[in-house]
Amino acid sequence: MTFKGGVEAVRGISLDVAPGEIVGFLGPNGAGKSTTMRMLATLLRPTSGTATVAGHDLLSDPSGVRRGIGYVGQGTSVAPFTPIGEELVLQAQLAARLGLDEARARVRELMALLDLEGLEHRIGASLSGGQQRRVDLAFGLLHKPSLLILDEPSTGLDPASRAALWEHVKGLGITVLLSTHYLEEADALCDRLYLIDKGVVTASGTPAELKAGRTLDEFYLEATR
Amino acid sequence: MIRDTGVLLRHYLRQVFKQKYGLVITAAQPLFFLVLFGPLFTRIGSWEVLVPGLIIQLGLMSAGMAGFGIVVDKRFGVLDRLRATRTSRLALLLGRVLSNAAVLLVQATALIAVGYALGLRAPVVGVLLGLAMVIVLGISLASLSYAAALSVPKSLFPSLASTVVVPLMLLSGAFLPMSMAPDWLYALSRANPFTYSVDAMRELFAGHFLTPTVAVGVAVTAAFTAVSLLVGTRIFGRANA
């Protein structure tokens, strides 16, 4: 992926994620993690390369990709001045093509699952960071995607909110591709990890394979030195 | 696409009509012109000339500034969230622009009603045709406003929009017919598509329906709207928008 002005953000990344796996991206800021995730979510068009996402070709069938994935971007996507219940119902109507009543039922179901009950009339700006990220997760799950893409979903959250968020992610039972800066979380949560640096994959494997007798912190510091 | 456009239109209209003060404030400036400038203007012109001009002013101030909304949505990630759904780019744009056009229609109707109270005597058919043009103009102005808001740095959009709106408004002949202008200014006004819209609306308000001015105004407005929608959709779907 090369941006205008010649900045090459991602160069020849090759990855595969099996159904049901939780796969993590690690890497320093600016490594190309978000660019890769935005490409896989059809928000950026790659300048070269191919990918099949949720069974659909990224370039020839972006609409099919969008039907199969849930995307939770870096930073919240909760509208600051609209009641979150309204935004969730809108998202359900658009992403899942549900009628109004079905959309409301699906929103109630997800709000209960994500401990958001009673917040539907609150505007986005009035929620805590942890609540906002759980609403973001709800946005990504409304249409029951087969793949969930989470770009640093726990950044900026307090430890309790982070733990609650990851508990929800673990309990989903769907394929997840996530990025995080919290190595202990990646270690505990992910089946496999990809280390990305300067736009290329520099290491990949299960957490145990990457650690090889070290802590994941030690591996990461060595690998990104 | 039609279904998604309808879903989005209802959502945005609900949001807009919750903020009644915003609706009134946007329409206040043309209403001030109507009440405080109208009695002066009608010493040399007529209400049928002034009101269409003020409707164009209203369109530029209302739908032309619609891009502000998307600046907020882009900043807070709402736009990306919607773009990551299966909803077509055209529906994402149309839902917004149709809500802007609907708001403009309500505001223009209020303006015309006040105009009638002050002395406007346009035929009903002319007014209805004029309002149809207002909807088309609203779609075009809002599309361009969104395209501009997504194309320039967010800090630049407010000053850019207000700077562009003023010459477009003055060159359209909204306040005084451009037939009174010196040659160079008149020639410049001919490059402004809104000039043709104002001219056509004035003809309609005067009860002249089948004239070359109306035909040209409708054609220019329709063509301009088609181009605006095309530009808006392309920019909405652009990778880094």
Coordinates of N, CA and C in Angstrom, one line a residue, chain A residues 1 35-66 69 147 149:
Chain A
M1 N 0.9 -1.2 0.0 CA 0.0 0.0 0.0 C 0.9 1.2 0.0
T35 N -3.2 0.4 8.7 CA -3.4 0.4 7.3 C -3.8 -0.9 6.7
T36 N -3.2 -2.0 7.2 CA -3.6 -3.3 6.8 C -5.0 -3.6 7.2
M37 N -5.4 -3.3 8.4 CA -6.8 -3.5 8.8 C -7.8 -2.7 8.0
R38 N -7.4 -1.5 7.7 CA -8.3 -0.6 7.0 C -8.5 -1.2 5.5
M39 N -7.4 -1.7 5.0 CA -7.5 -2.3 3.7 C -8.4 -3.5 3.7
L40 N -8.2 -4.4 4.7 CA -9.1 -5.6 4.8 C -10.5 -5.2 5.1
A41 N -10.8 -4.1 5.7 CA -12.2 -3.6 5.9 C -12.7 -2.8 4.7
T42 N -12.0 -2.8 3.6 CA -12.4 -2.1 2.4 C -12.4 -0.5 2.5
L43 N -11.8 0.0 3.6 CA -11.8 1.4 3.7 C -10.6 2.1 3.0
L44 N -9.6 1.3 2.7 CA -8.5 1.7 1.9 C -8.3 0.7 0.7
R45 N -8.1 1.3 -0.5 CA -7.9 0.3 -1.6 C -6.4 0.1 -1.8
P46 N -6.0 -1.2 -1.7 CA -4.6 -1.4 -1.8 C -4.1 -1.0 -3.2
T47 N -2.8 -0.6 -3.3 CA -2.3 -0.2 -4.6 C -1.8 -1.4 -5.3
S48 N -1.6 -2.6 -4.6 CA -1.2 -3.8 -5.3 C -1.5 -5.0 -4.3
G49 N -1.5 -6.2 -4.8 CA -1.7 -7.3 -4.0 C -3.2 -7.9 -4.1
T50 N -3.4 -9.0 -3.4 CA -4.7 -9.6 -3.4 C -5.1 -10.1 -2.0
A51 N -6.4 -10.3 -1.7 CA -6.8 -10.8 -0.4 C -8.2 -11.4 -0.6
T52 N -8.4 -12.4 0.2 CA -9.8 -13.0 0.3 C -10.2 -12.8 1.8
V53 N -11.3 -12.0 2.0 CA -11.7 -11.7 3.3 C -13.1 -12.2 3.5
A54 N -13.3 -13.1 4.5 CA -14.6 -13.7 4.8 C -15.2 -14.3 3.6
G55 N -14.3 -14.9 2.8 CA -14.7 -15.7 1.6 C -15.0 -14.8 0.4
H56 N -14.7 -13.5 0.4 CA -14.9 -12.6 -0.7 C -13.6 -12.0 -1.1
D57 N -13.5 -11.8 -2.5 CA -12.3 -11.1 -3.0 C -12.4 -9.6 -2.6
L58 N -11.3 -9.2 -2.1 CA -11.3 -7.8 -1.5 C -11.5 -6.7 -2.6
L59 N -10.9 -7.0 -3.8 CA -10.9 -6.0 -4.9 C -12.2 -6.1 -5.7
S60 N -12.6 -7.3 -6.0 CA -13.7 -7.5 -7.0 C -15.0 -7.5 -6.3
D61 N -15.0 -7.8 -5.0 CA -16.3 -8.0 -4.2 C -16.3 -7.3 -2.9
P62 N -16.0 -6.0 -2.9 CA -15.8 -5.3 -1.5 C -17.2 -5.3 -0.8
S63 N -18.3 -5.3 -1.5 CA -19.6 -5.3 -0.8 C -19.7 -6.7 0.0
G64 N -19.3 -7.8 -0.7 CA -19.4 -9.1 0.0 C -18.5 -9.1 1.2
V65 N -17.3 -8.5 1.1 CA -16.4 -8.4 2.3 C -17.1 -7.7 3.4
R66 N -17.8 -6.6 3.1 CA -18.4 -5.7 4.1 C -19.6 -6.5 4.8
I69 N -17.8 -9.0 7.4 CA -16.9 -8.5 8.5 C -17.6 -7.5 9.4
L147 N -16.2 -12.6 10.6 CA -14.8 -12.1 11.0 C -15.0 -10.7 11.6
I149 N -12.8 -7.4 12.9 CA -11.5 -6.8 12.8 C -11.5 -5.7 13.9

